[in-house]
GROMACS .gro file of C-alpha atoms in nm:
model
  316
    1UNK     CA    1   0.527  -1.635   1.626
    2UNK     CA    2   0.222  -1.404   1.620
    3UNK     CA    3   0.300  -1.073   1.558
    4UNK     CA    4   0.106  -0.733   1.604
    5UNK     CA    5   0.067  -0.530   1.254
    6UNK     CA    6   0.067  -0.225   1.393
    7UNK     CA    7   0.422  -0.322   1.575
    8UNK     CA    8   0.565  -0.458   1.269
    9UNK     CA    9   0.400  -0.155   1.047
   10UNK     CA   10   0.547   0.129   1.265
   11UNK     CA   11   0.951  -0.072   1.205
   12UNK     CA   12   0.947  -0.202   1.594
   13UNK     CA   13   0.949  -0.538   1.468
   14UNK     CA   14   1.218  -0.690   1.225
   15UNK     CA   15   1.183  -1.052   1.018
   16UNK     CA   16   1.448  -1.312   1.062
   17UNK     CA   17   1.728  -1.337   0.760
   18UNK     CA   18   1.499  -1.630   0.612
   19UNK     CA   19   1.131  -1.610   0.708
   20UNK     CA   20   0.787  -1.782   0.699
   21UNK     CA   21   0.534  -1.490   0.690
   22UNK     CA   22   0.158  -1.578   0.693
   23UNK     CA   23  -0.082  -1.284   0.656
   24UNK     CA   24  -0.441  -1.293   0.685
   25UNK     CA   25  -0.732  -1.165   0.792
   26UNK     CA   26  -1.061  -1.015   0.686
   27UNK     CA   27  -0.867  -0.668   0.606
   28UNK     CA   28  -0.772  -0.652   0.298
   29UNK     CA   29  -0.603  -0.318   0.286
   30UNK     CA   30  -0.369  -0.381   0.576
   31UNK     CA   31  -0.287  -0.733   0.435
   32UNK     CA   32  -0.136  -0.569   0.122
   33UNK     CA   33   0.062  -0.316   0.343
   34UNK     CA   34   0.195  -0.584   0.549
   35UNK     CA   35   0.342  -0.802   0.229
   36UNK     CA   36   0.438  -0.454   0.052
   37UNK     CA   37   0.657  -0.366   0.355
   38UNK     CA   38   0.778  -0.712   0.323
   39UNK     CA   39   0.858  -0.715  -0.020
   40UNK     CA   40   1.048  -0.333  -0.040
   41UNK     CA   41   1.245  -0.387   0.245
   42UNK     CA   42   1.372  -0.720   0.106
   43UNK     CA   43   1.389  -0.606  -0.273
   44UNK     CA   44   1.582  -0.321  -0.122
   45UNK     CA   45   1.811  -0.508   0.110
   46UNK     CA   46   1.899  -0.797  -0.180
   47UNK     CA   47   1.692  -0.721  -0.426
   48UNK     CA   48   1.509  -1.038  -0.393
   49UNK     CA   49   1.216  -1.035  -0.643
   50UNK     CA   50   0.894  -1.207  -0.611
   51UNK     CA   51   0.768  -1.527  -0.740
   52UNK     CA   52   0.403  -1.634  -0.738
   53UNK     CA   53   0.258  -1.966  -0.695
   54UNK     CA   54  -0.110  -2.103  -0.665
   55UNK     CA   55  -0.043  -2.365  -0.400
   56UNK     CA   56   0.318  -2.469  -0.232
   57UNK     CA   57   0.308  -2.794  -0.490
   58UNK     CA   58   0.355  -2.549  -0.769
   59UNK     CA   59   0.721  -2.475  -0.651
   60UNK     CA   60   1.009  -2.556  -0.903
   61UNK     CA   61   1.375  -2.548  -0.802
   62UNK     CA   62   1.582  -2.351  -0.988
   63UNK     CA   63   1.887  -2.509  -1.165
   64UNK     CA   64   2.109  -2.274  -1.171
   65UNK     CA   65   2.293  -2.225  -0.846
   66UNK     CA   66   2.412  -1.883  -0.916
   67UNK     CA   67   2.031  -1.771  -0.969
   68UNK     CA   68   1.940  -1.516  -0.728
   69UNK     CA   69   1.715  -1.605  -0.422
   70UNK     CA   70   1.390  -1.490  -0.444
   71UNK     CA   71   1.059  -1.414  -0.194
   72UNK     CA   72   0.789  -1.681  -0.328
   73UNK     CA   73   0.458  -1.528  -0.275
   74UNK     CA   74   0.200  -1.857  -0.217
   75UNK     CA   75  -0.198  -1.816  -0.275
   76UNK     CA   76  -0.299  -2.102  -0.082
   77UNK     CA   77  -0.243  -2.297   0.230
   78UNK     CA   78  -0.334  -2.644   0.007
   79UNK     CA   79  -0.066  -2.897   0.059
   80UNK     CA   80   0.128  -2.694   0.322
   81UNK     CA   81   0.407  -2.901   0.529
   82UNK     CA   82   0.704  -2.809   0.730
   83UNK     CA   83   0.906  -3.055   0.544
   84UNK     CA   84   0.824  -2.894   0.188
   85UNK     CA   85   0.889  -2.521   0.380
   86UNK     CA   86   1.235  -2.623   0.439
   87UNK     CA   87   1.319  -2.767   0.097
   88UNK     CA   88   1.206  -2.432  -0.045
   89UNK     CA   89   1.378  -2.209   0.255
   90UNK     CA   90   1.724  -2.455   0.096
   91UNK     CA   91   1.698  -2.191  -0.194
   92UNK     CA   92   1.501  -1.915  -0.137
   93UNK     CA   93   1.524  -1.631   0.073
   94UNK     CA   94   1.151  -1.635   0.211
   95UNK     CA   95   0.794  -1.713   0.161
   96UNK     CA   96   0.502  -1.524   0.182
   97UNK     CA   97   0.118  -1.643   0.203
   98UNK     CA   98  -0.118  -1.374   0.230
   99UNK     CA   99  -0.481  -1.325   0.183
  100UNK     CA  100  -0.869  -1.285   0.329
  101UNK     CA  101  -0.954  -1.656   0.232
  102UNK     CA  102  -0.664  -1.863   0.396
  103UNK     CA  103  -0.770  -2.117   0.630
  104UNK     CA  104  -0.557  -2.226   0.927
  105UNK     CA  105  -0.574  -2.592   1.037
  106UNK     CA  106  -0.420  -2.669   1.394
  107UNK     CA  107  -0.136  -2.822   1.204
  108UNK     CA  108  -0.052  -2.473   1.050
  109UNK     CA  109  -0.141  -2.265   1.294
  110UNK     CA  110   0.076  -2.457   1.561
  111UNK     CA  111   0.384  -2.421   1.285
  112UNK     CA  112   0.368  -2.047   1.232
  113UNK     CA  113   0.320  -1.986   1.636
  114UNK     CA  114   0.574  -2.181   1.762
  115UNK     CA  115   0.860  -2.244   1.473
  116UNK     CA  116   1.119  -1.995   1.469
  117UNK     CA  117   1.137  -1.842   1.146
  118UNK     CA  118   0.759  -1.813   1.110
  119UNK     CA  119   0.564  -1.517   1.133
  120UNK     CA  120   0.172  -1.506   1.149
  121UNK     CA  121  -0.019  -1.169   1.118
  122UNK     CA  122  -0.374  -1.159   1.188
  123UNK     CA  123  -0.528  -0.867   1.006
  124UNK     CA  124  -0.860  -0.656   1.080
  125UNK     CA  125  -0.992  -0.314   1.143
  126UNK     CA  126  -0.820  -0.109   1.376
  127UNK     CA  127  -0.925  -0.109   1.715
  128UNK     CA  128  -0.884   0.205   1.926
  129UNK     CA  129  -0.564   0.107   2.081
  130UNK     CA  130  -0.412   0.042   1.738
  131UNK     CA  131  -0.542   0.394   1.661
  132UNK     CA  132  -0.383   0.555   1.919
  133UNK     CA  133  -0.019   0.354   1.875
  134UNK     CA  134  -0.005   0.484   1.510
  135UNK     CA  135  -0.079   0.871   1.642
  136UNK     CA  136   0.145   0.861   1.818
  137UNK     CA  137   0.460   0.749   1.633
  138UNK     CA  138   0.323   1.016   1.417
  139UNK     CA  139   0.280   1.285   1.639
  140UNK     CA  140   0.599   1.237   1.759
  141UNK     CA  141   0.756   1.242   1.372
  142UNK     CA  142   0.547   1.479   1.216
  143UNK     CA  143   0.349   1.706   1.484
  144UNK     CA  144   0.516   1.727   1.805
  145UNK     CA  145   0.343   2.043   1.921
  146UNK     CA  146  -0.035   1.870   1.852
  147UNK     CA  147  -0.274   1.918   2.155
  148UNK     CA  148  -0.461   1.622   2.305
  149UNK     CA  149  -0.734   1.744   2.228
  150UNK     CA  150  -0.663   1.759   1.839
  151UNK     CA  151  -0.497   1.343   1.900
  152UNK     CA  152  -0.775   1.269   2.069
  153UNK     CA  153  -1.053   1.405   1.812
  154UNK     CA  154  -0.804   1.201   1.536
  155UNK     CA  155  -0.817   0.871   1.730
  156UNK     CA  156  -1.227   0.937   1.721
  157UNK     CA  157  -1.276   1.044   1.352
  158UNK     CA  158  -1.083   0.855   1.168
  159UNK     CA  159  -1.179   0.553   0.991
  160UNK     CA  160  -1.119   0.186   1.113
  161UNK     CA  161  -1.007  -0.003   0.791
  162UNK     CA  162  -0.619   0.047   0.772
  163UNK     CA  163  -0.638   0.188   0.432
  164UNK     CA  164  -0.831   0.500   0.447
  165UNK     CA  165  -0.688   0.543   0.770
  166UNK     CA  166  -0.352   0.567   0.670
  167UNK     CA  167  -0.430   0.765   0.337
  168UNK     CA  168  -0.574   1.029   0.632
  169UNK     CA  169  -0.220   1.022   0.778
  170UNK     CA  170  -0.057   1.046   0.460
  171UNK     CA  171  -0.263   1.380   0.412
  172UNK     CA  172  -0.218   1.534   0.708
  173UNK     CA  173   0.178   1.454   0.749
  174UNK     CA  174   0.164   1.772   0.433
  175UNK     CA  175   0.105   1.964   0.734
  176UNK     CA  176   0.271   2.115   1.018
  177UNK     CA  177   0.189   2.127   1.384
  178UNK     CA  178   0.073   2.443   1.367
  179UNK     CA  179  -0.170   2.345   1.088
  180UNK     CA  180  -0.284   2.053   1.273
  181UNK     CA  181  -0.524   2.184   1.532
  182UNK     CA  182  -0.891   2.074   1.611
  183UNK     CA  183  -1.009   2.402   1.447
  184UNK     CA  184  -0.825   2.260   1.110
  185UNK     CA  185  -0.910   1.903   1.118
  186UNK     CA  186  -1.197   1.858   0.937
  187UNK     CA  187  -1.108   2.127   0.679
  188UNK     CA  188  -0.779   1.875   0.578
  189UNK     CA  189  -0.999   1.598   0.635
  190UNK     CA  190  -1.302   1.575   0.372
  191UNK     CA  191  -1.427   1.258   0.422
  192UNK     CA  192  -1.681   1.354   0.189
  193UNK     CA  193  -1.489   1.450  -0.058
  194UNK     CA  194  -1.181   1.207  -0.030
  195UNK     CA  195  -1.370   0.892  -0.248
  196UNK     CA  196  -1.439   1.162  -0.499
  197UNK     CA  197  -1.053   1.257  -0.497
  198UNK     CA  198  -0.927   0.892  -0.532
  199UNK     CA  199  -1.158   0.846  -0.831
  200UNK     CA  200  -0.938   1.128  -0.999
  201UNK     CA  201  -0.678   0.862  -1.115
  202UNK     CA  202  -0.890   0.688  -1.265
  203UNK     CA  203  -1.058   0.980  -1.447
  204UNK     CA  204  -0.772   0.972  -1.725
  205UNK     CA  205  -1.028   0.697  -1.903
  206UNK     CA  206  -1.264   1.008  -1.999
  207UNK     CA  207  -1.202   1.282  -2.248
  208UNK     CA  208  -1.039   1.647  -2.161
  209UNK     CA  209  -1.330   1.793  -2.083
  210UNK     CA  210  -1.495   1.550  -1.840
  211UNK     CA  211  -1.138   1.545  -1.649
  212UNK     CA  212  -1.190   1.940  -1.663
  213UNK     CA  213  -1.478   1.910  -1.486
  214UNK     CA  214  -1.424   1.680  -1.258
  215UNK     CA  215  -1.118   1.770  -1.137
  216UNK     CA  216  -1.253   2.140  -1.087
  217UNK     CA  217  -1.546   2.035  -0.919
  218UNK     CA  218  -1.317   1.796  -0.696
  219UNK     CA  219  -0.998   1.970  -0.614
  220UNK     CA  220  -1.154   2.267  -0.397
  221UNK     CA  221  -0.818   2.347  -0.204
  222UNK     CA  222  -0.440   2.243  -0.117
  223UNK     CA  223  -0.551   1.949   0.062
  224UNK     CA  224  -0.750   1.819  -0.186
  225UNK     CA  225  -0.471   1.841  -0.372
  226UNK     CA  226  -0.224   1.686  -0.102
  227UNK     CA  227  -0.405   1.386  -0.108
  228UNK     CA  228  -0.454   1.345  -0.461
  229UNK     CA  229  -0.059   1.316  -0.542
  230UNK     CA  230  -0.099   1.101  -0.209
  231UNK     CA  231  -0.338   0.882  -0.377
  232UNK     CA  232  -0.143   0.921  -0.696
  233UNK     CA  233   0.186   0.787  -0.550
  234UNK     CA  234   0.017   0.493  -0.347
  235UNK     CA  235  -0.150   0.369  -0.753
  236UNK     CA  236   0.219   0.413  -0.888
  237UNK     CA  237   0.378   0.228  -0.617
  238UNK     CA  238   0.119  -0.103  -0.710
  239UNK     CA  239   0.202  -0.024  -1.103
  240UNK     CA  240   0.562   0.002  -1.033
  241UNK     CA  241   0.572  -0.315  -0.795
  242UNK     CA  242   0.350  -0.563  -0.999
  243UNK     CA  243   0.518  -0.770  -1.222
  244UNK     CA  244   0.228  -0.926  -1.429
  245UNK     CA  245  -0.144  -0.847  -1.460
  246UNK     CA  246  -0.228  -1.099  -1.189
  247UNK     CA  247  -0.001  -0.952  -0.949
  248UNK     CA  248  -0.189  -0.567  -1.053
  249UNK     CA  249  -0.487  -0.762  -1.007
  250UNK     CA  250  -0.399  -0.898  -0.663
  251UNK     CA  251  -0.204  -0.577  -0.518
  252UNK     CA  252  -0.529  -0.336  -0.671
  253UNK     CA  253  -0.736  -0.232  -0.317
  254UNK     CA  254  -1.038  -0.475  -0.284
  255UNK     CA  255  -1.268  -0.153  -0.180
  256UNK     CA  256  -1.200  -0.001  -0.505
  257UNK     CA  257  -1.308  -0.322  -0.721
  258UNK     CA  258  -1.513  -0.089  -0.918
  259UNK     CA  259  -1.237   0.059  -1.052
  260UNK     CA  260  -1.062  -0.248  -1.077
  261UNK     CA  261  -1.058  -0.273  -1.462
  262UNK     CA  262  -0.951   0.062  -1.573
  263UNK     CA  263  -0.653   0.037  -1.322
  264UNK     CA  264  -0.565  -0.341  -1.538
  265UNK     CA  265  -0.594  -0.102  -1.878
  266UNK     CA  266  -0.375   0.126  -1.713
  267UNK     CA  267  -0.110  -0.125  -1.626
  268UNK     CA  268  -0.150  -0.297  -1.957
  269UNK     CA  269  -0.063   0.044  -2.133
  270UNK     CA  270   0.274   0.105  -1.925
  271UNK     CA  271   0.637   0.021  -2.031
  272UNK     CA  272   0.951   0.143  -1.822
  273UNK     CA  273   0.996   0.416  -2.013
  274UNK     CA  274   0.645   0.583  -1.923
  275UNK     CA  275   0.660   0.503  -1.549
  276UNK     CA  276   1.022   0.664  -1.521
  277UNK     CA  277   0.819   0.994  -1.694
  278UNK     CA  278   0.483   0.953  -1.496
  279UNK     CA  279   0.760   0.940  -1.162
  280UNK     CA  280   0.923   1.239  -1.276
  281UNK     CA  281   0.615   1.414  -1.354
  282UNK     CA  282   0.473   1.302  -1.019
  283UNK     CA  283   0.775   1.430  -0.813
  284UNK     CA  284   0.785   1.784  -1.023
  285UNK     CA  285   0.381   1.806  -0.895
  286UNK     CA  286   0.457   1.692  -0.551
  287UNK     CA  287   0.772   1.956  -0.545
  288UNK     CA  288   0.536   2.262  -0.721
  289UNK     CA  289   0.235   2.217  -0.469
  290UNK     CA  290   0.404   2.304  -0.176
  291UNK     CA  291   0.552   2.660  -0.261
  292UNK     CA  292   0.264   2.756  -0.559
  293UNK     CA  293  -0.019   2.820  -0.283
  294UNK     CA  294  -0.372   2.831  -0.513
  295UNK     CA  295  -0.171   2.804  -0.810
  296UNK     CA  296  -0.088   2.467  -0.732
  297UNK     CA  297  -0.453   2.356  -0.778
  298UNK     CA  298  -0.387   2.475  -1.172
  299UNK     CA  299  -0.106   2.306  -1.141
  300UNK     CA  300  -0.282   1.993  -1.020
  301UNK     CA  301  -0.504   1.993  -1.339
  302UNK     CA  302  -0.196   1.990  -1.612
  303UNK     CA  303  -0.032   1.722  -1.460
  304UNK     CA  304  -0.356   1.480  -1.471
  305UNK     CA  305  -0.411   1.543  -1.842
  306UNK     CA  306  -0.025   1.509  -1.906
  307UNK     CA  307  -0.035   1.181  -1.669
  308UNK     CA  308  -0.313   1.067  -1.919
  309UNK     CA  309  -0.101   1.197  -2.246
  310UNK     CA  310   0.170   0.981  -2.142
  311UNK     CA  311   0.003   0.645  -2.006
  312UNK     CA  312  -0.227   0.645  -2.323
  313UNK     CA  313   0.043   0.773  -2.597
  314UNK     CA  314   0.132   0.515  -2.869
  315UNK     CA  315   0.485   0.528  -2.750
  316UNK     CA  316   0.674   0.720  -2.512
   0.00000   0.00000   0.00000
């Protein structure tokens, strides 16, 4: 069964018990959302955890028929077959193939539009409509009282690739209807600014006083600083979620590939015990900014350089 993203994405769309989900696509941002939706709902439902395989041939059986079922996340279409889908779907409580280089043969394609129990997503940049469907479900959540005029200048200005247009959303949802009017807009939106923002994670690599600087030079006002802990949360989520350096690898946004290796030094320099501080310090920040006004931009700076104190200390 095809299935629209944006349907799925805004919860007006629910999986089957067992499921055959194939996501692809040329975006590469709104691929990972689509299999991280997947895989929270499901960890959170049975706390099925992931499994990751190169091709479907790679699949062993466990013995143990008390283990617990788990989601097995497959790289590549080689060797797919309905027959060896069903001898995994015996054990397991779904699979998952997902990424911008998976090729669909009739064979494939016919199985994951017709079968039930099969799911295909077909992932690119939004189109206007898609746009519009996402506004609205967030009008309605966040900003009843916003104008058309505001939803419509929103529809127009924000960007087409899934990711940055949702980390837009995930700005603006810090503020109220009243906030969000045309005359506001495009002082909460700095698309100039916002790449410059993002790279702020990834700052902790440099010593205290190039972080100073950046960060001051960065951070001009609350909604800078909105969608840094934004940004912040959506890194921790990937850290948090990945369960090897592949899987960092894999889940880490393609657009950001320069970044790439610090966020795999970062990952390697994590145990539980750090993320469960870098979480607390996160929700403390995210808590502070909203009732500290300009303080919070202070604020803002201490908790980078104690985010890079803990991820980089010997132990924690």
């Amino acid at each position: 069964m095809k299935i629209s993203p944006d349907n799925f994405m805004l919860g007006n769309f629910e999986l089957s018990e067992k499921f055959v989900v194939l996501i692809a696509g040329n975006e590469d941002s709104y691929i990972s959302a689509i299999e991280r939706k997947i895989r929270n709902h499901y960890y959170k439902k049975n706390k099925s955890i992931i499994e990751e395989i190169e091709k479907i041939d790679d699949y062993i059986e466990a013995n143990d028929m008390f283990s617990q079922k788990k989601i097995i996340k497959i790289h590549s279409l080689e060797g797919f077959s309905d027959k060896k889908i069903e001898n995994i779907l015996r054990h397991e409580g779904g699979i998952i193939f997902s990424g911008t280089k998976l090729k669909l043969n009739k064979n494939t394609k016919d199985s994951f539009e017709k079968k039930e129990g099969y799911y295909i997503f077909m992932c690119y940049t939004l189109l206007r409509e898609n746009k519009i469907n996402y506004l609205k479900k967030y009008r309605e959540t966040y900003w009843p009282g916003l104008d058309s005029k505001a939803f419509w200048f929103l529809v127009d200005i924000l960007d087409n690739r899934f990711g940055i247009f949702n980390n837009e959303l995930e700005k603006l949802t810090n503020f109220n209807s009243e906030e969000i009017n045309l005359e506001n807009i495009n002082k909460i939106i700095s698309e100039t600014n916002s790449p410059d923002i993002e790279k702020i994670f990834f700052s902790i690599h440099l010593n205290n006083s190039q972080i100073i600087k950046f960060y001051n030079s960065t951070i001009l006002d609350s909604g800078d600083l909105f969608f840094l802990i934004s940004r912040i949360k959506f890194f921790l989520n990937i850290l948090i979620a990945s369960k090897s350096t592949r899987e960092a690898e894999s889940n880490f946004p393609r657009y950001l590939f320069m970044h790439k290796k610090n966020f795999v030094d970062i990952y390697n320099s994590l145990n539980q015990k750090k993320i469960k501080k870098l979480i607390g310090l996160t929700f403390r920040l995210e808590k502070l900014s909203r009732t500290s006004g300009s303080i919070g931009i202070a604020l803002g700076l201490r908790f980078i350089l104690n985010f890079k104190k803990v991820v980089f200390s010997a132990s924690a």
